[in-house]
Amino acid sequence: MYDLAIIGGGINGVGIARDAAGRGLKVLLVERDDLASHTSSASTKLVHGGLRYLEHYEFNLVRKALKEREVLLRAAPHIIWPMRFVLPVDEGMRPAWLLRLGLFLYDHLGGRDILPGTRSLDLLRDRRGDPLQKRLRKGFAYSDCWVEDARLVSLTARDAADRGAEIRTRAECVALDRGTDHWNLQIREQGVTTTEQAKVLVNAAGPWVDPVTALYDRSNHAAKLRLVKGSHIVVKRKYQGDHSYIFQNSDGRIIFAIPYEDDYTLIGTTDQPWTYAEGEAKISDDEIDYLCAAASEYFLKPVTREDIQWTYSGVRPLFDDHSRSAATVTRDFVFDYDNDNGAPVLSIFGGKITTYRVLALQAIRTLSDALDVDGDDWTKEAHLPGGDFRPDGFDSLVDQYEDRWPFIDRSILHRLARAYGTDTANILADVTSLTDLGQSFGAGLYEIEIRWLIDREFACTAEDILWRRSKLGLHMNEGEQRAVEQWFERQGPLSKANLDLS
Ligand SMILES: Cc1cc2nc3c(=O)[nH]c(=O)nc-3n(C[C@H](O)[C@H](O)[C@H](O)COP(=O)(O)OP(=O)(O)OC[C@H]3O[C@@H](n4cnc5c(N)ncnc54)[C@H](O)[C@@H]3O)c2cc1C
């Protein structure tokens, strides 16, 4: 009998699993695909307050999210780092005084110790104005943070597992039976169905919260989700520098242009209604046109379809507050807690990557009676795996690794430190020559890293490694990607036990 069963291995599910396991609870999390294989790897990857939510008077959400920026930055300074955003003032869009007011609030609502405040920019003199059209003379630079979203999920899951949670991927919950004091969950894994029992259930199935509810509640319950697709395009790097841009569109929306994976610029996002009938979320021609046109309004050199190297799309599982436009539906999380009709169940709607930790804490506090735990905020001061170094200590970490493994290219050590932080030293602990790294697959990927990801981060396939635990797929040609697949094929069935991980 588990204390808590969680359905969904996106950021919200793993966040709750980690918080609960850290309190000594017996936790089971089931994810039917890979960790972060849906919305939680398809975000804009910002740990941010959400400047534009101020316009919709979402002050609570913005304050909560702004406060979380530095908490998360301190917990995982390898996969989260500060980023400056350039917001040009443009004629016909929001006036400069309004932007200044918004940014003043943004700087002060949540408090900052590490991140610098807003500055005005003369875009005709500042180098950050160079790639922009010359009508844009003034602007502002403000701070938020970047996060490797899918890695945040796998590291949070790993921390949960290190604290005793059982994390099962490729494990779908196919049936739910609600008793008076516990749940029966039927879980299908590799064609075999087993039954597990738990006292309390959390439905963190993201865009599938409603279908999971329908597994036990056959009444004609009203759907509570508003499903809104958002897409991004990845183009060859459009400008030099490590800053991002936030552009205002004539439809009142905004888009971001962000440096991505060294060689690229990430541009997004969109807000499109989405239904299950569409199947896997994919970018449409209209969204491509929209993003190219919106970015071309600002960059000197237009963004065209031919520039696109990769795209991705995700579905926001928002709480349906009956807003007219998809862009204005609340981005804050909403809980539906039902402990009247049998064993307790908490369903999660909406939320941001940024607020996942406070969402998890609030979930535990909501369930504290049912789970018989107190609601202290233990995760606020706790590092994620590999994150136990100072946010300004990244470069010296890479220097240390270069001193210890001088035969490994610095760019590889830099990438490893970004992905694994202080765990890099554990991955490379027994490495005394390049041969110890095992087979080389290109783009700096060696067998030793694959084995670590299988052993410690629940990776099971080449896709898990190349597109979620890392984005090495972007830097590898087809042959190199195929070699990773072939390596997995050689290992046989996806079982850690089959791999010699010693
Ligand atoms: C385009 C876009 C941009 C965004 N940008 C940002 C941003 O910059 N910053 C930010 O903070 N937030 C951002 N967000 C919001 C954030 O990404 C989401 O709120 C968050 O990822 C939702 O996580 P989740 O765990 O609820 O859902 P998911 O990540 O979708 O996880 C739910 C999981 O449940 C699993 N599941 C479903 N049914 C079952 C079942 N029966 N059995 C087992 N498993 C099941 C699914 O496979 C899925 O993996 C963005 C979202 C989108 C779409």
Coordinates of C-alpha atoms and ligand atoms in Angstrom, one line a residue:
M1 CA 0.0 0.0 0.0
Y2 CA 1.5 3.3 -1.1
D3 CA 0.7 6.5 0.8
L4 CA 0.5 8.4 -2.4
A5 CA 0.2 7.4 -6.1
I6 CA 0.8 10.1 -8.7
I7 CA -0.2 9.8 -12.3
G8 CA 2.0 11.9 -14.7
G9 CA 5.7 12.3 -15.0
G10 CA 5.7 16.0 -16.1
I11 CA 7.1 18.7 -13.9
N12 CA 4.1 18.8 -11.6
G13 CA 4.0 15.0 -10.9
V14 CA 7.7 14.7 -10.2
G15 CA 7.7 17.8 -8.1
I16 CA 5.0 16.4 -5.8
A17 CA 6.7 13.0 -5.8
R18 CA 10.0 14.6 -4.6
D19 CA 8.3 16.7 -1.9
A20 CA 6.3 13.8 -0.6
A21 CA 9.2 11.3 -0.6
G22 CA 11.3 13.9 1.3
R23 CA 8.7 13.7 4.0
G24 CA 9.2 9.9 4.3
L25 CA 6.0 9.0 2.5
K26 CA 5.8 5.8 0.4
V27 CA 5.3 7.2 -3.1
L28 CA 4.6 5.7 -6.5
L29 CA 4.7 7.8 -9.7
V30 CA 3.6 6.4 -13.1
E31 CA 4.3 8.0 -16.4
R32 CA 3.0 6.3 -19.5
D33 CA 5.8 7.6 -21.8
D34 CA 9.1 9.1 -20.9
L35 CA 9.5 11.7 -18.2
A36 CA 8.8 15.2 -19.6
S37 CA 7.7 13.7 -22.9
H38 CA 4.8 16.1 -23.3
T39 CA 4.2 19.7 -22.1
S40 CA 7.2 19.8 -19.7
S41 CA 9.8 19.6 -22.5
A42 CA 7.9 21.9 -24.8
S43 CA 7.9 25.1 -22.9
T44 CA 9.7 28.4 -23.7
K45 CA 12.1 27.3 -20.9
L46 CA 11.9 30.5 -18.8
V47 CA 11.9 30.7 -15.0
H48 CA 10.0 33.9 -15.0
G49 CA 7.4 36.0 -13.3
G50 CA 5.6 36.5 -16.7
L51 CA 5.7 40.2 -17.5
R52 CA 2.7 40.0 -19.7
Y53 CA 0.5 38.5 -17.0
L54 CA 0.6 41.9 -15.2
E55 CA -1.7 43.1 -18.0
H56 CA -4.2 40.5 -17.0
Y57 CA -3.9 41.6 -13.3
E58 CA -2.5 38.2 -12.4
F59 CA -0.5 39.8 -9.6
N60 CA -0.6 36.8 -7.3
L61 CA 0.8 34.5 -10.0
V62 CA 3.5 37.0 -10.9
R63 CA 4.6 37.6 -7.3
K64 CA 4.7 33.9 -6.6
A65 CA 6.7 33.1 -9.8
L66 CA 9.1 36.1 -9.3
K67 CA 9.9 34.8 -5.8
E68 CA 10.6 31.4 -7.1
R69 CA 13.2 32.5 -9.7
E70 CA 16.1 32.8 -7.2
V71 CA 14.9 29.8 -5.1
L72 CA 15.2 27.6 -8.2
L73 CA 18.3 29.3 -9.4
R74 CA 20.0 28.4 -6.1
A75 CA 18.7 24.9 -6.2
A76 CA 19.9 24.0 -9.7
P77 CA 22.5 26.6 -11.0
H78 CA 23.7 24.1 -13.6
I79 CA 20.5 23.9 -15.5
I80 CA 19.1 27.3 -14.6
W81 CA 20.9 30.6 -15.2
P82 CA 20.1 34.3 -15.3
M83 CA 19.2 35.9 -18.6
R84 CA 18.7 39.5 -19.7
F85 CA 15.7 40.3 -21.9
V86 CA 15.7 43.3 -24.3
L87 CA 12.3 44.8 -24.8
P88 CA 12.2 47.4 -27.6
V89 CA 9.8 50.3 -27.4
D90 CA 7.8 50.3 -30.6
E91 CA 5.5 52.9 -32.1
G92 CA 1.8 51.8 -32.0
M93 CA 2.5 49.2 -29.3
R94 CA 2.4 49.7 -25.5
P95 CA 3.8 53.2 -24.7
A96 CA 7.2 53.5 -23.0
W97 CA 5.7 54.8 -19.7
L98 CA 3.5 51.7 -19.5
L99 CA 6.4 49.4 -20.1
R100 CA 8.5 51.2 -17.5
L101 CA 5.7 50.9 -15.0
G102 CA 5.3 47.2 -15.7
L103 CA 9.0 46.6 -15.3
F104 CA 9.1 48.7 -12.1
L105 CA 6.5 46.4 -10.6
Y106 CA 8.3 43.3 -12.0
D107 CA 11.5 44.4 -10.3
H108 CA 9.9 45.0 -7.0
L109 CA 6.9 42.5 -6.6
G110 CA 8.9 39.4 -5.8
G111 CA 12.3 40.7 -4.6
R112 CA 15.7 40.0 -6.0
D113 CA 19.2 39.3 -4.5
I114 CA 21.0 37.9 -7.5
L115 CA 19.3 39.2 -10.6
P116 CA 20.0 42.7 -11.7
G117 CA 17.2 45.2 -12.2
T118 CA 15.8 46.9 -15.3
R119 CA 17.9 49.4 -17.3
S120 CA 16.9 51.7 -20.1
L121 CA 18.7 51.1 -23.4
D122 CA 19.6 53.3 -26.3
L123 CA 19.3 50.7 -29.0
L124 CA 21.1 52.9 -31.6
R125 CA 24.2 52.8 -29.4
D126 CA 23.9 49.6 -27.5
R127 CA 25.2 46.5 -29.3
R128 CA 22.0 44.7 -28.5
G129 CA 20.3 47.0 -30.9
D130 CA 22.5 46.0 -33.8
P131 CA 20.4 43.0 -35.1
L132 CA 17.2 45.1 -34.8
Q133 CA 15.4 47.3 -37.3
K134 CA 16.6 50.9 -37.0
R135 CA 13.1 52.4 -36.2
L136 CA 13.6 50.8 -32.8
R137 CA 15.6 53.5 -30.9
K138 CA 14.7 52.9 -27.2
G139 CA 14.2 49.9 -25.1
F140 CA 14.6 48.2 -21.7
A141 CA 16.7 45.3 -20.4
Y142 CA 15.3 43.3 -17.6
S143 CA 16.1 40.0 -15.9
D144 CA 14.6 36.5 -15.7
C145 CA 16.1 33.0 -15.9
W146 CA 16.5 30.2 -18.3
V147 CA 15.8 26.6 -17.5
E148 CA 16.6 23.3 -19.2
D149 CA 13.0 22.2 -18.7
A150 CA 13.2 18.4 -19.5
R151 CA 16.4 18.2 -17.3
L152 CA 14.6 19.9 -14.4
V153 CA 12.0 17.1 -14.7
S154 CA 14.5 14.2 -14.8
L155 CA 16.6 15.7 -11.9
T156 CA 13.6 16.3 -9.8
A157 CA 12.5 12.7 -10.5
R158 CA 15.9 11.4 -9.6
D159 CA 15.9 13.4 -6.3
A160 CA 12.5 11.9 -5.6
A161 CA 13.9 8.4 -6.3
D162 CA 17.0 9.0 -4.1
R163 CA 14.6 9.9 -1.3
G164 CA 12.7 6.6 -1.8
A165 CA 10.0 7.3 -4.4
E166 CA 9.3 4.6 -7.0
I167 CA 9.3 6.2 -10.4
R168 CA 8.0 4.0 -13.2
T169 CA 8.2 5.2 -16.8
R170 CA 6.5 3.6 -19.8
A171 CA 3.8 2.7 -17.2
E172 CA 0.3 3.8 -18.1
C173 CA -2.5 4.0 -15.5
V174 CA -5.4 2.3 -17.5
A175 CA -8.0 1.9 -14.8
L176 CA -8.8 3.4 -11.4
D177 CA -11.1 2.0 -8.8
R178 CA -11.9 4.2 -5.8
G179 CA -12.6 2.5 -2.5
T180 CA -13.6 4.2 0.8
D181 CA -10.1 4.3 2.1
H182 CA -7.8 3.4 -0.8
W183 CA -7.4 3.4 -4.6
N184 CA -6.7 0.4 -6.9
L185 CA -4.6 1.5 -9.9
Q186 CA -4.2 -0.8 -12.9
I187 CA -0.8 -0.1 -14.5
R188 CA 0.2 -1.4 -17.9
E189 CA 3.9 -1.8 -18.5
Q190 CA 5.3 -3.5 -21.6
G191 CA 2.0 -5.2 -22.2
V192 CA 1.6 -6.5 -18.7
T193 CA -1.1 -5.1 -16.3
T194 CA -0.6 -5.1 -12.6
T195 CA -2.6 -3.6 -9.7
E196 CA -1.2 -1.2 -7.1
Q197 CA -2.9 0.3 -4.1
A198 CA -2.5 3.7 -2.6
K199 CA -4.3 5.7 0.1
V200 CA -4.2 9.0 -1.8
L201 CA -4.2 9.7 -5.5
V202 CA -2.8 12.8 -7.3
N203 CA -3.9 13.3 -10.9
A204 CA -1.0 15.3 -12.5
A205 CA -1.7 14.0 -16.0
G206 CA -1.3 17.6 -17.5
P207 CA -3.4 17.7 -20.7
W208 CA -4.9 14.4 -19.8
V209 CA -6.3 15.3 -16.4
D210 CA -9.9 15.0 -17.7
P211 CA -9.5 11.5 -19.3
V212 CA -7.8 10.3 -16.1
T213 CA -10.7 11.6 -14.0
A214 CA -13.0 9.8 -16.4
L215 CA -11.3 6.5 -15.4
Y216 CA -13.0 6.6 -12.0
D217 CA -15.7 9.2 -12.3
R218 CA -18.2 8.0 -14.9
S219 CA -20.7 10.8 -14.1
N220 CA -21.1 13.4 -16.7
H221 CA -18.6 15.7 -15.1
A222 CA -17.9 19.0 -16.9
A223 CA -14.5 19.1 -18.5
K224 CA -12.3 21.5 -16.5
L225 CA -9.4 21.8 -18.9
R226 CA -8.7 24.4 -21.5
L227 CA -6.2 22.9 -23.9
V228 CA -4.0 25.6 -25.6
K229 CA -1.2 24.6 -28.0
G230 CA 2.0 26.6 -28.1
S231 CA 4.7 26.1 -30.7
H232 CA 8.3 27.2 -31.2
I233 CA 10.7 27.4 -34.2
V234 CA 14.5 26.9 -33.9
V235 CA 16.5 28.8 -36.5
K236 CA 20.2 29.2 -37.1
R237 CA 21.6 31.8 -34.6
K238 CA 20.2 35.2 -35.5
Y239 CA 22.5 37.4 -33.4
Q240 CA 25.6 37.3 -31.1
G241 CA 25.3 37.7 -27.4
D242 CA 23.7 35.8 -24.6
H243 CA 20.7 38.1 -24.2
S244 CA 17.1 37.4 -25.4
Y245 CA 14.5 39.6 -27.0
I246 CA 10.9 40.1 -26.2
F247 CA 8.9 41.5 -29.1
Q248 CA 5.3 42.9 -29.0
N249 CA 3.0 41.8 -31.8
S250 CA 0.2 43.8 -33.4
D251 CA -2.3 41.3 -32.0
G252 CA -1.4 42.3 -28.5
R253 CA 0.6 39.1 -27.8
I254 CA 4.4 38.9 -27.3
I255 CA 7.0 36.5 -28.6
F256 CA 10.5 35.7 -27.4
A257 CA 13.8 35.2 -29.4
I258 CA 16.3 33.4 -27.2
P259 CA 19.9 32.1 -27.7
Y260 CA 19.6 28.3 -27.9
E261 CA 22.1 25.4 -27.7
D262 CA 25.0 27.7 -28.8
D263 CA 24.3 27.6 -32.5
Y264 CA 20.6 28.5 -32.7
T265 CA 17.8 31.0 -31.8
L266 CA 14.6 29.8 -30.3
I267 CA 11.5 31.8 -31.3
G268 CA 8.0 31.4 -29.7
T269 CA 5.4 31.0 -28.8
T270 CA 1.8 30.7 -30.1
D271 CA -1.7 30.2 -28.4
Q272 CA -3.9 27.8 -30.4
P273 CA -6.9 25.9 -29.2
W274 CA -6.1 22.1 -29.3
T275 CA -8.3 19.0 -29.1
Y276 CA -7.3 15.3 -28.5
A277 CA -8.5 14.5 -32.0
E278 CA -5.4 16.3 -33.4
G279 CA -3.2 13.6 -31.9
E280 CA 0.4 14.6 -31.1
A281 CA 0.8 18.4 -30.9
K282 CA 2.6 19.7 -34.0
I283 CA 3.3 23.1 -35.4
S284 CA 0.8 24.2 -38.1
D285 CA 1.7 26.2 -41.3
D286 CA -0.2 29.1 -39.8
E287 CA 1.9 29.1 -36.7
I288 CA 5.1 29.0 -38.7
D289 CA 3.9 31.9 -40.8
Y290 CA 2.9 33.8 -37.6
L291 CA 6.2 33.3 -35.8
C292 CA 8.3 34.1 -38.9
A293 CA 6.3 37.3 -39.6
A294 CA 6.3 38.4 -35.9
A295 CA 10.1 38.0 -35.6
S296 CA 10.7 39.6 -39.0
E297 CA 8.9 42.8 -37.8
Y298 CA 11.9 43.3 -35.5
F299 CA 15.0 41.7 -36.8
L300 CA 16.9 43.5 -39.6
K301 CA 17.3 40.2 -41.4
P302 CA 13.9 38.5 -41.9
V303 CA 13.2 35.1 -40.4
T304 CA 12.0 32.7 -43.2
R305 CA 10.8 29.1 -43.4
E306 CA 14.1 28.2 -44.9
D307 CA 15.9 29.2 -41.7
I308 CA 14.0 26.7 -39.6
Q309 CA 16.1 23.8 -38.3
W310 CA 13.6 22.3 -35.8
T311 CA 10.2 22.9 -34.3
Y312 CA 8.4 21.7 -31.2
S313 CA 4.9 22.1 -29.8
G314 CA 3.2 21.5 -26.5
V315 CA -0.2 21.7 -25.0
R316 CA -0.9 23.9 -21.9
P317 CA -3.3 22.1 -19.6
L318 CA -5.0 25.3 -18.3
F319 CA -7.9 25.6 -16.0
D320 CA -10.9 26.7 -18.0
D321 CA -11.9 30.0 -16.5
H322 CA -14.1 30.7 -19.6
S323 CA -11.9 33.5 -20.9
R324 CA -12.7 34.5 -24.4
S325 CA -9.2 34.3 -25.8
A326 CA -6.7 31.5 -25.3
A327 CA -3.9 34.0 -24.5
T328 CA -5.8 35.4 -21.5
V329 CA -6.8 32.1 -19.7
T330 CA -5.2 32.1 -16.3
R331 CA -1.7 30.5 -16.2
D332 CA -1.9 30.0 -12.5
F333 CA -2.5 26.5 -11.1
V334 CA -5.9 25.4 -9.7
F335 CA -6.5 22.4 -7.5
D336 CA -9.6 20.2 -7.4
Y337 CA -9.5 18.3 -4.1
D338 CA -12.2 15.6 -3.5
N339 CA -12.1 13.7 -0.3
D340 CA -15.9 13.4 0.2
N341 CA -16.7 10.5 -2.1
G342 CA -14.2 7.9 -1.1
A343 CA -10.4 7.8 -0.9
P344 CA -8.9 11.3 -1.5
V345 CA -7.9 12.6 -4.9
L346 CA -6.2 15.8 -5.9
S347 CA -6.3 16.9 -9.5
I348 CA -3.9 19.6 -10.8
F349 CA -4.8 22.1 -13.5
G350 CA -2.5 24.6 -15.1
G351 CA 0.7 25.9 -13.5
K352 CA 4.1 26.9 -14.8
I353 CA 7.4 25.2 -14.8
T354 CA 8.5 28.2 -12.6
T355 CA 5.9 27.5 -9.9
Y356 CA 6.2 23.7 -9.8
R357 CA 8.0 23.7 -6.4
V358 CA 5.4 25.8 -4.7
L359 CA 2.6 23.8 -6.4
A360 CA 4.1 20.7 -4.9
L361 CA 4.3 22.2 -1.5
Q362 CA 0.7 23.5 -1.7
A363 CA -0.4 20.0 -2.9
I364 CA 1.2 18.4 0.2
R365 CA -0.4 21.0 2.4
T366 CA -3.8 20.3 0.9
L367 CA -3.3 16.6 1.5
S368 CA -1.6 16.9 4.9
D369 CA -4.5 15.5 6.9
A370 CA -5.0 12.6 4.5
L371 CA -1.3 11.8 4.5
D372 CA -0.7 12.7 8.1
V373 CA 2.3 15.0 7.5
D374 CA 3.1 18.6 8.3
G375 CA 3.5 21.2 5.7
D376 CA 7.0 22.6 6.3
D377 CA 8.8 24.0 3.2
W378 CA 11.8 21.7 3.1
T379 CA 12.4 22.0 -0.6
K380 CA 13.1 25.7 -0.4
E381 CA 16.7 25.2 0.8
A382 CA 17.4 21.8 -0.9
H383 CA 19.6 21.4 -4.0
L384 CA 18.6 19.3 -7.0
P385 CA 21.2 16.6 -7.9
G386 CA 24.4 18.3 -9.1
G387 CA 23.2 21.7 -8.0
D388 CA 25.3 22.1 -4.9
F389 CA 27.5 25.0 -6.0
R390 CA 27.0 28.8 -6.0
P391 CA 25.1 30.3 -8.9
D392 CA 28.2 32.4 -9.8
G393 CA 30.5 29.4 -9.4
F394 CA 29.9 27.7 -12.8
D395 CA 33.0 28.8 -14.6
S396 CA 35.3 27.7 -11.7
L397 CA 33.5 24.4 -11.7
V398 CA 34.5 23.9 -15.4
D399 CA 38.0 25.1 -14.6
Q400 CA 38.3 22.4 -11.9
Y401 CA 37.1 19.7 -14.3
E402 CA 39.6 20.9 -16.9
D403 CA 42.5 20.6 -14.4
R404 CA 41.4 17.1 -13.5
W405 CA 40.6 15.8 -17.0
P406 CA 42.9 17.8 -19.3
F407 CA 42.6 15.3 -22.1
I408 CA 38.8 16.0 -22.4
D409 CA 37.9 18.9 -24.6
R410 CA 36.8 22.0 -22.6
S411 CA 33.6 22.3 -24.6
I412 CA 32.6 18.8 -23.6
L413 CA 33.4 19.5 -19.9
H414 CA 31.4 22.7 -20.2
R415 CA 28.4 20.8 -21.6
L416 CA 28.6 18.1 -19.0
A417 CA 28.9 20.7 -16.2
R418 CA 25.8 22.4 -17.6
A419 CA 23.9 19.2 -17.6
Y420 CA 25.1 17.5 -14.5
G421 CA 26.7 20.2 -12.3
T422 CA 28.8 18.6 -9.6
D423 CA 27.7 15.1 -10.6
T424 CA 30.1 15.5 -13.6
A425 CA 32.8 14.5 -11.1
N426 CA 30.9 11.3 -10.3
I427 CA 30.3 10.5 -14.0
L428 CA 34.0 10.9 -14.8
A429 CA 35.3 9.5 -11.4
D430 CA 37.2 6.6 -12.9
V431 CA 38.2 8.2 -16.2
T432 CA 41.9 8.4 -16.7
S433 CA 42.1 8.5 -20.5
L434 CA 39.7 9.1 -23.4
T435 CA 39.3 5.3 -23.9
D436 CA 37.6 5.1 -20.5
L437 CA 34.7 7.3 -21.9
G438 CA 33.7 4.3 -24.1
Q439 CA 32.2 4.5 -27.6
S440 CA 32.1 8.0 -29.1
F441 CA 28.9 9.0 -30.9
G442 CA 29.7 12.5 -32.1
A443 CA 28.8 15.9 -30.7
G444 CA 30.7 15.0 -27.5
L445 CA 28.5 12.2 -26.5
Y446 CA 30.2 9.1 -25.1
E447 CA 28.9 5.8 -23.8
I448 CA 29.7 6.7 -20.2
E449 CA 27.1 9.5 -20.3
I450 CA 24.4 7.2 -21.8
R451 CA 25.1 4.6 -19.1
W452 CA 24.7 7.3 -16.4
L453 CA 21.4 8.5 -17.9
I454 CA 20.0 5.0 -17.9
D455 CA 21.3 4.3 -14.4
R456 CA 20.4 7.6 -12.8
E457 CA 17.9 9.4 -14.9
F458 CA 15.4 6.8 -16.2
A459 CA 16.4 7.0 -19.8
C460 CA 15.4 4.0 -21.9
T461 CA 15.8 5.0 -25.6
A462 CA 18.0 7.0 -27.9
E463 CA 15.2 9.6 -28.1
D464 CA 15.2 10.0 -24.3
I465 CA 18.9 10.8 -24.5
L466 CA 19.1 12.9 -27.6
W467 CA 15.9 15.0 -27.2
R468 CA 15.1 15.2 -23.5
R469 CA 18.0 14.4 -21.2
S470 CA 20.0 16.5 -23.7
K471 CA 19.3 18.3 -27.0
L472 CA 22.3 16.5 -28.6
G473 CA 19.9 15.5 -31.4
L474 CA 20.1 19.0 -32.7
H475 CA 23.9 18.8 -33.1
M476 CA 24.1 15.3 -34.6
N477 CA 23.6 14.1 -38.2
E478 CA 21.3 11.2 -39.0
G479 CA 24.2 8.6 -39.0
E480 CA 25.3 9.7 -35.5
Q481 CA 21.8 9.5 -34.1
R482 CA 21.4 6.1 -35.7
A483 CA 24.5 4.9 -34.0
V484 CA 23.0 5.8 -30.6
E485 CA 19.8 3.8 -31.6
Q486 CA 22.0 0.9 -32.6
W487 CA 23.8 1.0 -29.3
F488 CA 20.4 0.6 -27.5
E489 CA 19.4 -2.2 -29.9
R490 CA 22.6 -4.1 -28.9
Q491 CA 21.6 -3.9 -25.2
G492 CA 18.4 -5.9 -25.8
P493 CA 15.2 -5.2 -23.8
L494 CA 15.0 -2.0 -21.9
S495 CA 16.1 -3.1 -18.5
K496 CA 18.7 -1.6 -16.3
A497 CA 19.4 -5.1 -15.1
N498 CA 20.5 -6.1 -18.6
L499 CA 23.1 -3.3 -18.7
D500 CA 26.4 -3.7 -17.1
L501 CA 26.3 -0.4 -15.3
S502 CA 29.1 -1.1 -12.9
Ligands
LIG1 C1 4.2 26.5 -25.4 C2 4.4 26.5 -23.9 C3 5.3 27.4 -23.3 C4 5.5 27.4 -22.0 N1 6.5 28.2 -21.4 C5 6.7 28.2 -20.1 C6 7.8 29.0 -19.6 O1 8.5 29.6 -20.3 N2 7.9 28.9 -18.3 C7 7.1 28.2 -17.4 O2 7.3 28.3 -16.2 N3 6.1 27.5 -17.9 C8 5.9 27.4 -19.2 N4 4.9 26.7 -19.7 C9 4.0 25.9 -18.8 C10 4.6 24.6 -18.4 O3 5.3 24.0 -19.4 C11 3.4 23.6 -18.0 O4 2.6 24.3 -17.1 C12 4.0 22.4 -17.3 O5 5.0 21.8 -18.1 C13 2.8 21.4 -17.2 O6 3.4 20.2 -16.6 P1 2.4 19.0 -16.2 O7 3.3 18.1 -15.3 O8 1.1 19.5 -15.7 O9 2.1 18.3 -17.6 P2 2.9 17.3 -18.6 O10 4.3 17.7 -18.7 O11 2.2 17.2 -19.9 O12 2.9 15.9 -17.8 C14 1.7 15.1 -17.7 C15 2.2 13.7 -17.9 O13 1.1 12.8 -17.6 C16 1.3 11.7 -18.4 N5 0.0 10.9 -18.4 C17 -1.1 11.2 -19.0 N6 -2.1 10.2 -18.8 C18 -1.4 9.2 -18.1 C19 -1.8 7.9 -17.7 N7 -3.1 7.5 -17.9 N8 -0.9 7.2 -17.0 C20 0.4 7.6 -16.9 N9 0.8 8.8 -17.3 C21 -0.1 9.6 -17.9 C22 1.7 12.2 -19.8 O14 2.3 11.3 -20.6 C23 2.5 13.4 -19.4 O15 3.9 13.1 -19.5 C24 4.7 26.6 -21.1 C25 3.8 25.7 -21.7 C26 3.7 25.6 -23.1 C27 2.8 24.6 -23.7

